[in-house]
Amino acid sequence: MKLLPCSAAKTSSPAVQNSVEDELEMATVRHRPEALELLEAQSKFTKKELQILYRGFKNECPSGVVNEETFKEIYSQFFPQGDSTTYAHFLFNAFDTDHNGAVSFEDFIKGLSILLRGTVQEKLNWAFNLYDINKDGYITKEEMLDIMKAIYDMMGKCTYPVLKEDAPRQHVETFFQKMDKNKDGVVTIDEFIESCQKVSNLFCFHNSQTK
């Protein structure tokens, strides 16, 4: 599996370099013998799938982490017609659940598990976390507008039909009217989930993430 190159790596221990068993390698990197079993229990991947995913991650990222700048560089390759920098920043923060400035294999697996095999509720919770930029438990118009602008920038000028400059703000106003049930100026997780479950569009999922 071709994965994201990682940030400057720490020197791998001899046990990691010489081991031929993926589970042992992973345990060495994480300093926890039960690491693979824990990930299997916490994700929707089988032990074999985790071994395969880990082998790809290890080959590309010996240090076990991906930093934000590298994440942005790789993500930009998927959207050459636009500027994905800002959206990649928001996406990176959604994967970096412990907010330490790096996406580890564990972060990657937990996010990937939700996006690929999670329930509707789990995916909506993940999407809410993406929109809630400052992680205060609410989505404001400003936060939603920042995400929408980032999406439009990522898609570039080649969208059809050609979009007006105020299109992101118009979309935010429309969605916010539907989501902000009590009209208090913010969207809670309950309002977000209820609204997304009622609409037929895929605004809340962003196909670019779930495919």
Short mmCIF file of C-alpha atoms in Angstrom, two decimals:
data_model
loop_
_atom_site.label_atom_id
_atom_site.label_comp_id
_atom_site.label_asym_id
_atom_site.label_seq_id
_atom_site.Cartn_x
_atom_site.Cartn_y
_atom_site.Cartn_z
CA MET A 1 0.00 0.00 0.00
CA LYS A 2 1.46 3.33 -1.04
CA LEU A 3 1.09 5.57 1.96
CA LEU A 4 2.07 9.07 3.00
CA PRO A 5 5.79 9.67 3.48
CA CYS A 6 6.47 10.53 7.08
CA SER A 7 8.26 13.22 8.96
CA ALA A 8 11.90 12.99 9.92
CA ALA A 9 12.26 9.54 11.40
CA LYS A 10 13.77 8.49 14.64
CA THR A 11 16.33 5.73 14.37
CA SER A 12 14.51 2.42 14.46
CA SER A 13 15.55 -0.01 17.15
CA PRO A 14 17.37 -3.24 16.13
CA ALA A 15 14.30 -5.24 17.14
CA VAL A 16 12.16 -3.34 14.62
CA GLN A 17 14.75 -3.60 11.87
CA ASN A 18 15.38 -7.30 12.27
CA SER A 19 11.95 -8.62 13.15
CA VAL A 20 10.07 -10.51 10.46
CA GLU A 21 6.75 -10.57 12.29
CA ASP A 22 4.52 -7.53 11.76
CA GLU A 23 2.94 -7.93 15.18
CA LEU A 24 6.32 -8.01 16.91
CA GLU A 25 7.48 -4.99 14.90
CA MET A 26 4.41 -3.04 15.85
CA ALA A 27 4.76 -3.98 19.50
CA THR A 28 8.38 -2.82 19.43
CA VAL A 29 7.48 0.53 17.88
CA ARG A 30 4.65 1.13 20.33
CA HIS A 31 6.39 -0.46 23.33
CA ARG A 32 3.17 -2.39 24.00
CA PRO A 33 2.93 -6.11 23.22
CA GLU A 34 -0.86 -5.86 23.02
CA ALA A 35 -0.85 -3.01 20.46
CA LEU A 36 -2.16 -5.04 17.53
CA GLU A 37 -4.87 -6.70 19.62
CA LEU A 38 -5.98 -3.33 20.93
CA LEU A 39 -6.23 -1.87 17.44
CA GLU A 40 -8.19 -4.88 16.28
CA ALA A 41 -10.63 -4.34 19.13
CA GLN A 42 -10.84 -0.59 18.56
CA SER A 43 -11.25 -0.71 14.77
CA LYS A 44 -13.29 -2.59 12.21
CA PHE A 45 -10.25 -4.23 10.61
CA THR A 46 -9.17 -7.81 11.08
CA LYS A 47 -5.77 -8.74 12.46
CA LYS A 48 -4.60 -9.74 8.98
CA GLU A 49 -5.80 -6.46 7.49
CA LEU A 50 -4.01 -4.53 10.23
CA GLN A 51 -0.79 -6.43 9.54
CA ILE A 52 -1.02 -5.55 5.84
CA LEU A 53 -1.84 -1.91 6.58
CA TYR A 54 0.95 -1.70 9.11
CA ARG A 55 3.48 -3.19 6.69
CA GLY A 56 2.61 -0.48 4.15
CA PHE A 57 2.70 2.24 6.78
CA LYS A 58 6.02 0.99 8.16
CA ASN A 59 7.62 0.81 4.73
CA GLU A 60 6.66 4.40 3.92
CA CYS A 61 6.98 5.82 7.44
CA PRO A 62 9.69 4.12 9.49
CA SER A 63 9.25 6.78 12.19
CA GLY A 64 5.61 5.83 12.57
CA VAL A 65 4.26 9.36 12.12
CA VAL A 66 3.23 11.78 9.35
CA ASN A 67 3.57 15.51 9.99
CA GLU A 68 1.20 18.16 8.65
CA GLU A 69 3.45 19.60 5.95
CA THR A 70 4.03 16.19 4.40
CA PHE A 71 0.32 15.42 4.68
CA LYS A 72 -0.45 18.63 2.75
CA GLU A 73 2.11 17.86 0.06
CA ILE A 74 0.71 14.41 -0.61
CA TYR A 75 -2.92 15.47 -0.42
CA SER A 76 -2.28 18.19 -3.01
CA GLN A 77 -1.44 15.52 -5.57
CA PHE A 78 -5.07 14.39 -5.55
CA PHE A 79 -6.32 17.90 -6.40
CA PRO A 80 -3.81 19.42 -8.85
CA GLN A 81 -6.46 21.75 -10.28
CA GLY A 82 -6.88 23.64 -7.01
CA ASP A 83 -5.28 24.57 -3.71
CA SER A 84 -5.93 21.86 -1.11
CA THR A 85 -3.65 23.33 1.56
CA THR A 86 -6.34 24.67 3.86
CA TYR A 87 -8.64 21.68 3.58
CA ALA A 88 -5.72 19.32 4.16
CA HIS A 89 -4.98 21.28 7.34
CA PHE A 90 -8.52 20.71 8.62
CA LEU A 91 -8.42 17.06 7.59
CA PHE A 92 -5.06 16.53 9.25
CA ASN A 93 -6.43 17.95 12.51
CA ALA A 94 -9.39 15.56 12.30
CA PHE A 95 -7.01 12.58 12.02
CA ASP A 96 -4.64 13.94 14.67
CA THR A 97 -6.98 13.05 17.52
CA ASP A 98 -4.46 13.62 20.31
CA HIS A 99 -3.41 16.97 18.76
CA ASN A 100 0.32 16.36 18.99
CA GLY A 101 1.11 17.58 15.47
CA ALA A 102 1.54 14.12 13.95
CA VAL A 103 -0.66 11.34 12.59
CA SER A 104 0.46 7.98 13.92
CA PHE A 105 -0.50 4.56 12.62
CA GLU A 106 -3.08 4.33 15.39
CA ASP A 107 -4.57 7.72 14.42
CA PHE A 108 -4.65 6.65 10.78
CA ILE A 109 -6.34 3.32 11.48
CA LYS A 110 -9.00 4.73 13.79
CA GLY A 111 -9.96 7.42 11.28
CA LEU A 112 -9.84 5.07 8.32
CA SER A 113 -11.97 2.53 10.15
CA ILE A 114 -14.72 5.08 10.68
CA LEU A 115 -14.61 6.52 7.17
CA LEU A 116 -14.60 3.13 5.44
CA ARG A 117 -16.63 0.91 7.75
CA GLY A 118 -18.21 3.11 10.36
CA THR A 119 -21.92 3.43 10.99
CA VAL A 120 -23.81 6.51 9.84
CA GLN A 121 -23.66 7.80 13.41
CA GLU A 122 -19.89 7.31 13.61
CA LYS A 123 -19.31 9.02 10.27
CA LEU A 124 -21.46 11.97 11.30
CA ASN A 125 -19.59 12.30 14.59
CA TRP A 126 -16.33 12.31 12.65
CA ALA A 127 -17.67 14.92 10.21
CA PHE A 128 -18.86 17.12 13.08
CA ASN A 129 -15.38 17.00 14.55
CA LEU A 130 -14.01 18.13 11.18
CA TYR A 131 -16.34 21.16 11.07
CA ASP A 132 -15.81 22.01 14.73
CA ILE A 133 -12.48 23.63 14.03
CA ASN A 134 -11.76 24.91 17.54
CA LYS A 135 -13.14 21.73 19.16
CA ASP A 136 -15.49 23.55 21.54
CA GLY A 137 -18.47 21.31 20.79
CA TYR A 138 -20.25 23.74 18.46
CA ILE A 139 -20.13 24.63 14.77
CA THR A 140 -20.38 28.33 13.97
CA LYS A 141 -21.11 29.94 10.62
CA GLU A 142 -17.52 31.10 10.49
CA GLU A 143 -16.21 27.57 10.97
CA MET A 144 -18.56 26.14 8.37
CA LEU A 145 -17.63 28.93 5.97
CA ASP A 146 -13.92 28.24 6.46
CA ILE A 147 -14.49 24.58 5.57
CA MET A 148 -16.64 25.42 2.55
CA LYS A 149 -14.11 27.92 1.23
CA ALA A 150 -11.38 25.33 1.66
CA ILE A 151 -13.43 22.81 -0.33
CA TYR A 152 -14.03 25.30 -3.15
CA ASP A 153 -10.34 26.23 -3.20
CA MET A 154 -9.45 22.54 -3.35
CA MET A 155 -11.79 21.89 -6.28
CA GLY A 156 -10.22 24.79 -8.15
CA LYS A 157 -11.47 27.04 -10.93
CA CYS A 158 -12.36 24.17 -13.21
CA THR A 159 -15.67 23.36 -11.55
CA TYR A 160 -18.70 23.23 -13.78
CA PRO A 161 -20.80 25.26 -13.85
CA VAL A 162 -18.52 28.15 -12.90
CA LEU A 163 -19.25 29.11 -9.31
CA LYS A 164 -19.79 32.63 -8.08
CA GLU A 165 -17.43 34.00 -5.47
CA ASP A 166 -20.18 34.18 -2.86
CA ALA A 167 -21.29 30.57 -3.46
CA PRO A 168 -19.62 29.22 -0.28
CA ARG A 169 -21.37 31.79 1.91
CA GLN A 170 -24.72 31.11 0.23
CA HIS A 171 -24.36 27.40 0.84
CA VAL A 172 -23.44 28.00 4.47
CA GLU A 173 -26.50 30.19 4.99
CA THR A 174 -28.74 27.54 3.45
CA PHE A 175 -27.32 24.67 5.47
CA PHE A 176 -27.15 26.68 8.67
CA GLN A 177 -30.82 27.57 8.43
CA LYS A 178 -31.64 23.87 8.27
CA MET A 179 -29.25 22.79 11.00
CA ASP A 180 -29.57 25.52 13.62
CA LYS A 181 -32.93 24.33 14.92
CA ASN A 182 -33.17 26.66 17.93
CA LYS A 183 -31.66 29.64 16.07
CA ASP A 184 -29.01 30.31 18.69
CA GLY A 185 -26.27 30.93 16.14
CA VAL A 186 -24.42 27.63 16.59
CA VAL A 187 -24.97 24.01 15.57
CA THR A 188 -24.65 21.30 18.20
CA ILE A 189 -23.76 17.67 17.54
CA ASP A 190 -27.42 16.68 17.98
CA GLU A 191 -28.63 19.33 15.53
CA PHE A 192 -25.93 18.35 13.06
CA ILE A 193 -26.74 14.64 13.16
CA GLU A 194 -30.50 15.17 13.00
CA SER A 195 -30.21 17.51 10.00
CA CYS A 196 -27.76 15.31 8.10
CA GLN A 197 -29.90 12.23 8.58
CA LYS A 198 -32.86 14.03 7.06
CA VAL A 199 -31.23 15.39 3.93
CA SER A 200 -30.44 13.28 0.88
CA ASN A 201 -27.28 15.12 -0.20
CA LEU A 202 -23.82 14.06 0.95
CA PHE A 203 -22.74 17.43 2.31
CA CYS A 204 -21.95 15.99 5.72
CA PHE A 205 -19.86 13.10 4.48
CA HIS A 206 -17.62 14.61 1.78
CA ASN A 207 -17.21 11.79 -0.71
CA SER A 208 -13.55 12.66 -1.15
CA GLN A 209 -12.94 11.32 2.36
CA THR A 210 -15.20 8.29 2.45
CA LYS A 211 -14.27 6.68 -0.84
#
